[in-house]
Coordinates of C-alpha atoms and ligand atoms in Angstrom, one line a residue:
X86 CA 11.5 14.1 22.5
X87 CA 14.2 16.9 22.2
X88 CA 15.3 16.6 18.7
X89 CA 16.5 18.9 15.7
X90 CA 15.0 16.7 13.5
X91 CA 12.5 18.3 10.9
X92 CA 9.1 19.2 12.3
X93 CA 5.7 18.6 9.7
X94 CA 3.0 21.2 9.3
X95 CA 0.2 19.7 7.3
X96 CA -2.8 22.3 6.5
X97 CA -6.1 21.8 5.3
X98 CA -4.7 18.8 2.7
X99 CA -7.5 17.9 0.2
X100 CA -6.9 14.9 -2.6
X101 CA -10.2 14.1 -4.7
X102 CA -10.0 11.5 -7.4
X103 CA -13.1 12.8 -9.7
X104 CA -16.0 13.1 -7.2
X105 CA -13.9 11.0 -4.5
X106 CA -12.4 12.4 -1.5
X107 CA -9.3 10.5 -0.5
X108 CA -8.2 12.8 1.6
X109 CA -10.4 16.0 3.4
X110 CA -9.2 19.0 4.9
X111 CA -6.6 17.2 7.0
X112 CA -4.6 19.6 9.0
X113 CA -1.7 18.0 11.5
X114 CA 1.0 18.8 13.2
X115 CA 3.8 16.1 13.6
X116 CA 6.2 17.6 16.1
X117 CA 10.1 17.2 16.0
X118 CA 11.6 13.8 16.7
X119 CA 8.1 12.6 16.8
X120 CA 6.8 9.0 16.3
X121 CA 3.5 9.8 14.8
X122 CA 1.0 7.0 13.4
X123 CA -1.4 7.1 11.2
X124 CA -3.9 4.8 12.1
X125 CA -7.3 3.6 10.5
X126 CA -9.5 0.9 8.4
X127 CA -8.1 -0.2 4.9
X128 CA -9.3 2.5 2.3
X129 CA -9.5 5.3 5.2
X130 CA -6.6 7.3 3.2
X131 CA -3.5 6.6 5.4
X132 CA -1.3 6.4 2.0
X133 CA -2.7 9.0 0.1
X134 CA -1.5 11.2 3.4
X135 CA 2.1 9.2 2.8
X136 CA 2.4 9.6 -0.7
X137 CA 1.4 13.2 -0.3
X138 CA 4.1 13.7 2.3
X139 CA 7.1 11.6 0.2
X140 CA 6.1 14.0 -2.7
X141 CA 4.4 11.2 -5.1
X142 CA 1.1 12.6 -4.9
X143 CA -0.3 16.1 -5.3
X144 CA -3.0 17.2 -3.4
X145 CA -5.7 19.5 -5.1
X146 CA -5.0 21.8 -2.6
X147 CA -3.1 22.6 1.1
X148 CA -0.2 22.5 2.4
X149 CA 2.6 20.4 3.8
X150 CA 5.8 22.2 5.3
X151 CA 9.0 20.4 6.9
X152 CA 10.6 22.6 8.8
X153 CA 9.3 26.1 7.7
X154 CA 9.9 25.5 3.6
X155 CA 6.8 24.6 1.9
X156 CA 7.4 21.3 0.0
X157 CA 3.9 20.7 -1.5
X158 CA 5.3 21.3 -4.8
X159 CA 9.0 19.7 -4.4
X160 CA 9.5 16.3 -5.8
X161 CA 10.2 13.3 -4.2
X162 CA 14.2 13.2 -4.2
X163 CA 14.5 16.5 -3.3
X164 CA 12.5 16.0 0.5
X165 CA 15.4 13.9 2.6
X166 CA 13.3 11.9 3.1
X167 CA 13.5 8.2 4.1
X168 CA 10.7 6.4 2.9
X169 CA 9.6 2.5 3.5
X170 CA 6.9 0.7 1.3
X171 CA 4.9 -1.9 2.4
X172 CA 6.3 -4.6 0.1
X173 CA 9.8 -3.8 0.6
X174 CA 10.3 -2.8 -2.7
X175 CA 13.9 -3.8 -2.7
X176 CA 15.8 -4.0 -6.3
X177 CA 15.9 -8.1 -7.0
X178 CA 19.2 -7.7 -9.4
X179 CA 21.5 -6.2 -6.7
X180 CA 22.7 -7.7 -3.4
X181 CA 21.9 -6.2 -0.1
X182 CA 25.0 -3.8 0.0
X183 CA 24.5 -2.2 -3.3
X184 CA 20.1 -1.7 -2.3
X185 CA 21.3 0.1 0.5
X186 CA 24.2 2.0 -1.5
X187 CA 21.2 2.7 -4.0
X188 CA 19.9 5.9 -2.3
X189 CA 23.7 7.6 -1.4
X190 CA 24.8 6.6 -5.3
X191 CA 21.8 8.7 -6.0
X192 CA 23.4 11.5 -4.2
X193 CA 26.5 11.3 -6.1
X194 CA 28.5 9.9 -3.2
X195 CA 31.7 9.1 -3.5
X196 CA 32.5 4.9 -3.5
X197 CA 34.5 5.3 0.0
X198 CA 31.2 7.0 1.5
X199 CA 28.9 4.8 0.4
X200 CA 30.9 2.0 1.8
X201 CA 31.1 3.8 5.0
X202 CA 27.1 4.7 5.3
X203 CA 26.3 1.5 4.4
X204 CA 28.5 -0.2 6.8
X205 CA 26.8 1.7 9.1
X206 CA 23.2 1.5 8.0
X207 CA 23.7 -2.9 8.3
X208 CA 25.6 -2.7 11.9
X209 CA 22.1 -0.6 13.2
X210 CA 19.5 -2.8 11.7
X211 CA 21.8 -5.8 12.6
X212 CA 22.5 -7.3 9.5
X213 CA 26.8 -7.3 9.4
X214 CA 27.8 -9.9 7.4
X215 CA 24.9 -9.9 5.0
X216 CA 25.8 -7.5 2.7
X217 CA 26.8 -9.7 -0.2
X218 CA 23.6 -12.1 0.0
X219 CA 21.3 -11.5 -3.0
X220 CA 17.7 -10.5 -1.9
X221 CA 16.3 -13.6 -2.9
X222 CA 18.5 -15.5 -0.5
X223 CA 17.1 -13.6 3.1
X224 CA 14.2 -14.1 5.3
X225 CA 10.9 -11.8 5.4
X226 CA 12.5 -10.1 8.1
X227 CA 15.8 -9.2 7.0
X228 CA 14.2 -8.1 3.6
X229 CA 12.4 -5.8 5.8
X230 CA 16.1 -4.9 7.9
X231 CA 17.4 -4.0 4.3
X232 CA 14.5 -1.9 3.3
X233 CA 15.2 0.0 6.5
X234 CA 18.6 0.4 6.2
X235 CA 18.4 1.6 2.8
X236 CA 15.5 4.6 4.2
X237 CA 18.0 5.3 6.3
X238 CA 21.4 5.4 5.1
X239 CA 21.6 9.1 3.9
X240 CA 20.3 10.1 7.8
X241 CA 16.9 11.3 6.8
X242 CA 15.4 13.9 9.1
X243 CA 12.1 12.5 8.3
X244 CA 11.4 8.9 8.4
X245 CA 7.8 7.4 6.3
X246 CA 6.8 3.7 6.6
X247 CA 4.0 2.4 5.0
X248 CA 2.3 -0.4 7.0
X249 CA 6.5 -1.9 6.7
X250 CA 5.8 -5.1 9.3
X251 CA 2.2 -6.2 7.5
X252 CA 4.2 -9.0 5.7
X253 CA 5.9 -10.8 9.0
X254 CA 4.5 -13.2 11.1
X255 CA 3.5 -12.5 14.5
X256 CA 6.4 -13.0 17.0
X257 CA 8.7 -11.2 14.5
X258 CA 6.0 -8.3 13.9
X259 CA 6.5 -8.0 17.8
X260 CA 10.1 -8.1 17.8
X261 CA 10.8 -5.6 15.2
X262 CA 7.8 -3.5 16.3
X263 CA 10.4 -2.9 19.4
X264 CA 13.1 -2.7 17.0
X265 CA 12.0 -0.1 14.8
X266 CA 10.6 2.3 18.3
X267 CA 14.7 2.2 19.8
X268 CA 15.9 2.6 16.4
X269 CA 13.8 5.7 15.6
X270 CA 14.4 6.7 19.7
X271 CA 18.7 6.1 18.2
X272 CA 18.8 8.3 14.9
X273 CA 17.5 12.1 15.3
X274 CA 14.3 11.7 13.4
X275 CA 11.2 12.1 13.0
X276 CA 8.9 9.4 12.0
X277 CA 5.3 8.9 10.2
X278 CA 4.2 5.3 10.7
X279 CA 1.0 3.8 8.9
X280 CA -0.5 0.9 9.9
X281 CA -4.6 -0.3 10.3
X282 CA -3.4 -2.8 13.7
X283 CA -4.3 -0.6 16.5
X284 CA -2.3 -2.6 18.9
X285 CA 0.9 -1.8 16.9
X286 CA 0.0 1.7 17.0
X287 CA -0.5 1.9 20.6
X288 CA 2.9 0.3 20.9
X289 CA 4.9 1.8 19.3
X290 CA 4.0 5.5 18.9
X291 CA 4.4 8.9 20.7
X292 CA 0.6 10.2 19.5
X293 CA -1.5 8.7 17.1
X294 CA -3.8 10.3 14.3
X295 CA -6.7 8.4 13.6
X296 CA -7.9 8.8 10.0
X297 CA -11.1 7.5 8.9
X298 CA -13.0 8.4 5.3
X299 CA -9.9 10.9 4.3
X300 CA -10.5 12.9 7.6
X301 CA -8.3 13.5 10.6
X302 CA -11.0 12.1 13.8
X303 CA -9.3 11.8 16.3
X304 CA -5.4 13.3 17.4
X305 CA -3.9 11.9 21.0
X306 CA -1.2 9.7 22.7
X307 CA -2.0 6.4 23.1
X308 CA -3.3 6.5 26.5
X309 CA -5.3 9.3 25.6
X310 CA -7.0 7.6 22.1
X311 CA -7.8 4.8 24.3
X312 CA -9.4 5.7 27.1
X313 CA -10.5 8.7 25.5
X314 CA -12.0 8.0 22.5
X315 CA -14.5 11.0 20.9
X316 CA -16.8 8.8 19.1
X317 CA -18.0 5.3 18.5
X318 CA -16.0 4.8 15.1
X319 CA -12.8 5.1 17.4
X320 CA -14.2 3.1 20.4
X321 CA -14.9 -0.1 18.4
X322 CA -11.8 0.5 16.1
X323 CA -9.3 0.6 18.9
X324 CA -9.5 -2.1 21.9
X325 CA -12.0 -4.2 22.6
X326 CA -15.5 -2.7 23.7
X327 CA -18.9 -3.4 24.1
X328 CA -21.0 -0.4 22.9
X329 CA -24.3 -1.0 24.8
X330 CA -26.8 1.9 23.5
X331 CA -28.0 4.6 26.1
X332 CA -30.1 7.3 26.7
X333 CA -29.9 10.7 28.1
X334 CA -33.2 12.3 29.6
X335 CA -32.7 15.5 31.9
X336 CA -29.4 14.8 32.8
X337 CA -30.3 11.1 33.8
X338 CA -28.4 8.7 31.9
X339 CA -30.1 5.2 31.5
X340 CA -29.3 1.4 30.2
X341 CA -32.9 0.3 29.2
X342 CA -34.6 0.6 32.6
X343 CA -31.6 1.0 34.9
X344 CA -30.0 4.5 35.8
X345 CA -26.3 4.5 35.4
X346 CA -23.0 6.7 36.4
X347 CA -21.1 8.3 33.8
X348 CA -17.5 9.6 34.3
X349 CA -18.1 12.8 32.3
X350 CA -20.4 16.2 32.8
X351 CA -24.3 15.0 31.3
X352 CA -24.9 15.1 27.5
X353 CA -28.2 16.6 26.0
X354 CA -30.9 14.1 26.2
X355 CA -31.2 11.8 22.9
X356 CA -29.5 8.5 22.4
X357 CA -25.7 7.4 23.0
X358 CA -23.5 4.1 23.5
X359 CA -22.0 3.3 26.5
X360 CA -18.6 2.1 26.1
X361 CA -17.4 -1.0 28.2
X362 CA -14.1 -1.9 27.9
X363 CA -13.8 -5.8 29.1
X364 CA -10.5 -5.8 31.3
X365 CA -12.2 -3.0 33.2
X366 CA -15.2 -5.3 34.4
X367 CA -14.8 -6.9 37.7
X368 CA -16.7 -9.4 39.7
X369 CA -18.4 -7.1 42.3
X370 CA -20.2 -8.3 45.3
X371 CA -22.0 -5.2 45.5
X372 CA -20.7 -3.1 48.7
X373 CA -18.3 -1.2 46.1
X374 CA -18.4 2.7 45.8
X375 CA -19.0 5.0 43.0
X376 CA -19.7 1.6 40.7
X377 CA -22.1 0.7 38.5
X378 CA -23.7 -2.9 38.5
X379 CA -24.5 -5.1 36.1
X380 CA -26.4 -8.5 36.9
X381 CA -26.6 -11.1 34.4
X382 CA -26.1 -14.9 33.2
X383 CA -22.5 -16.0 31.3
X384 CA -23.4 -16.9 28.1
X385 CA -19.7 -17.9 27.4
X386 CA -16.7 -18.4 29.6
X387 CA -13.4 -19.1 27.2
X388 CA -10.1 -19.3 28.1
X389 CA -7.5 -17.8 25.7
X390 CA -4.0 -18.1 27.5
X391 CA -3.4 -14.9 29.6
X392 CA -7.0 -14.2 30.4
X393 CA -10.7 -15.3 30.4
X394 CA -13.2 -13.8 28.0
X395 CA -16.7 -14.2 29.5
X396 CA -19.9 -13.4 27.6
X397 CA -22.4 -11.9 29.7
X398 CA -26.4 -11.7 29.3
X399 CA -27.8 -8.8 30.9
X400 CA -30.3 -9.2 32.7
X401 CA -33.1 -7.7 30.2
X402 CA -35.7 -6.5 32.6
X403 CA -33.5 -4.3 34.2
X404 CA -30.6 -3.4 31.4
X405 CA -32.4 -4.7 28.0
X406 CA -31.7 -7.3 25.4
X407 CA -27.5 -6.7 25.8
X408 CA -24.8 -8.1 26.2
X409 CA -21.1 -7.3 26.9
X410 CA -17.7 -8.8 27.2
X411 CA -15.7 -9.2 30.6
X412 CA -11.9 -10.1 30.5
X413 CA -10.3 -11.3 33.9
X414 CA -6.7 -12.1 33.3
X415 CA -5.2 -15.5 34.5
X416 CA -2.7 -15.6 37.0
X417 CA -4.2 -12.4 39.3
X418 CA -7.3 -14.0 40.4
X419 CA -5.8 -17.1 42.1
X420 CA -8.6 -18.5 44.2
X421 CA -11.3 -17.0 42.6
X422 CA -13.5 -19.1 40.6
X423 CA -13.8 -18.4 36.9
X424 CA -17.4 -18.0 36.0
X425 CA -19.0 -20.6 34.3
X426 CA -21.6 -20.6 31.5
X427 CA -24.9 -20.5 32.6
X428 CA -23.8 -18.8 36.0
X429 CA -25.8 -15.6 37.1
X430 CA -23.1 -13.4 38.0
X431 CA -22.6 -9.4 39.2
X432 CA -20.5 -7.1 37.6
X433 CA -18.8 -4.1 38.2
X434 CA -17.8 -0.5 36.3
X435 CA -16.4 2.3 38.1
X436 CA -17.9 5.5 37.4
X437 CA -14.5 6.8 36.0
X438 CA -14.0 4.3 33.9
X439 CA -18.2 4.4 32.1
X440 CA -18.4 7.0 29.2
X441 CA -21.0 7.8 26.5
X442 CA -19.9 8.5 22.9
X443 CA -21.8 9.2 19.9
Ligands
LIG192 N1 -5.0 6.6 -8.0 C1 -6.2 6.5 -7.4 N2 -7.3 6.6 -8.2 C2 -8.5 6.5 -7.6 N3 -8.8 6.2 -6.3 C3 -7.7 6.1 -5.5 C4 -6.3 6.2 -6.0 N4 -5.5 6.0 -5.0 C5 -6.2 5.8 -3.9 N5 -7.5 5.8 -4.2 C6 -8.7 5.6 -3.3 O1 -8.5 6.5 -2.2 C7 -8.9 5.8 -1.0 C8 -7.7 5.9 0.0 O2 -6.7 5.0 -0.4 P1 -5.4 4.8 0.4 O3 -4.5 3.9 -0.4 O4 -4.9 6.1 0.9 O5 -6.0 3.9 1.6 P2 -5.2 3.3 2.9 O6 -5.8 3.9 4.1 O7 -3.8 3.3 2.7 O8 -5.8 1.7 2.8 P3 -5.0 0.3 3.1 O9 -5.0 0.1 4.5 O10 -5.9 -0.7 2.4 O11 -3.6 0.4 2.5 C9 -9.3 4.4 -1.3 O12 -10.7 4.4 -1.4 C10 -8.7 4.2 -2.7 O13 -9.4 3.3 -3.5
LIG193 MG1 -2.3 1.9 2.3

């Protein structure tokens, strides 16, 4: 991630509306030639932080600095910055060359540079040849490739999207999730990424920054913000998990009457979920190490392509009224048997990978 690109210092950024807090005391770094998401539920204040960044919102107070210039107070068209809104926002009169023109125009460029920056702007998001449709006459996806192109035809050193794939269908979500990582990886840039679809953050970003209820919870790569997650907000909101509640008492940690291992130091006594992520269940046979087990009936056994959700029953006199979701993928277990409803089965949870949150 060596990069001259433009590094953002956010500090202690505050937006009310009236009595409402859209944003609280967020303070974030977003290093150099980073790919940064934010990431959280509809509402959580992932725009506001945009907006406040492209310079169309003010915040009450804090600060935002590219570089080392304070900007908190610049407007919009003076940031460089390349900016992407969710619905593409592209100008219906003009064709796809003069959209992505729009922004060097702006600039007072002269016709022969435009040409040339645009040119260039269509060959990276793969569009030659396009440039004299009318907006109207392309696909989802290439109105997206246009809004793209236009962000980045002046060679922004700071690169905004706003949730930009929400309007594509699956398969091409995927496609141009990949897309949009090697182009950002290409240009020297660094890039803030919203979206609420926490598998698109995991795939495409360098760290993620999870915002809930205007506040920054929880800062970390991927790998980190998923095996790691610091409280139960982020444990349900990112993977899959069961969150089976625990309890602490002198250092002992328990699922109803059962004690169990947990991969962390103890937590004070008082009550806690244990978070089960369901690809790291496996069907024990008892004689593994540093493992907890969990015996119980399958309630369901579904298949859904690459792998097989099972719904599992604890057994409630030893583990309480819960239950929790086991994924074994298809294709790796050749010559096991799938569990079956209505089977009593054993499963197992390494230490490592059993934490409490709160
Ligand atoms: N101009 C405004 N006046 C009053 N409230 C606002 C205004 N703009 C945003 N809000 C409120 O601030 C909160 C955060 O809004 P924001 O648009 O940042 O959410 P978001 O995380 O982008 O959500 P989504 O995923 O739905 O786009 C919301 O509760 C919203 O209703
Ligand atoms: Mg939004």
């Amino acid at each position: 991630m060596q990069s001259n690109a433009l590094n953002i210092s956010i500090n202690d950024v505050t937006k009310t509306y009236g009595d409402f807090y859209a944003l609280k005391d967020v303070s974030l770094e977003v290093k150099s030639g980073e790919f940064l998401t934010l990431l959280g539920p509809s509402g959580s204040g992932k725009t506001t932080l945009l907006m406040v960044l492209a310079g169309f919102t003010r915040p009450d107070y804090g600060s935002v600095k590219f570089g080392n210039e304070e900007v908190v107070t610049k407007p919009p068209h003076l940031r460089d910055i390349g900016m992407v809104f969710q619905n593409y926002a592209l100008f219906p009169h003009m064709n796809v060359e003069q959209n992505i023109g729009y922004p060097q125009k702006l600039r007072g460029k002269s016709k022969s540079e435009v040409k040339e920056s645009v040119a260039e702007a269509l060959s990276i998001v793969k569009l030659d040849g396009l440039g004299h449709r009318g907006v109207a006459e392309l696909s989802g996806g290439q109105k997206q490739r246009v809004a793209l192109a236009r962000a980045i035809v002046f060679k922004p050193q700071i690169l905004l999207m706003d949730e930009p794939l929400s309007a594509l269908d699956k398969k091409l979500r995927e496609e141009m999730q990949i897309e949009l990582r090697q182009l950002h990886d290409s240009l020297t840039m660094t890039t803030v990424y919203v979206t609420h679809d926490q598998k698109e953050a995991l795939t495409m970003s360098d760290r993620i920054a999870v915002i809930n209820d205007g506040e920054l919870k929880q800062l970390g790569s991927p790998n980190e913000i998923y095996t790691n997650p610091n409280n139960a907000f982020i444990a349900d909101f990112i993977g899959e998990s069961s969150l089976l509640p625990a309890k602490v008492i002198s250092n002992k940690t328990y699922l109803g009457a059962s004690e169990i291992m947990i991969s962390h130091p103890s937590k004070d006594d008082g009550d806690y979920l244990l978070v089960i992520r369901p690809e790291k269940l496996f069907l024990a046979n008892g004689k593994e190490k540093d493992t907890n087990l969990f015996s119980g009936i399958v309630e369901g056994s579904i298949f859904q392509g690459e792998s097989q959700l099972l719904v599992i029953k604890l057994d409630p006199g030893s583990f309480g009224e819960q239950s929790l979701r086991m994924r074994l993928p298809n294709g790796s277990n050749i010559g096991q048997k799938v569990p079956i409803s209505g089977e009593k089965i054993s499963v197992g949870l390494r230490k490592s990978d059993s934490f409490l949150v709160e």
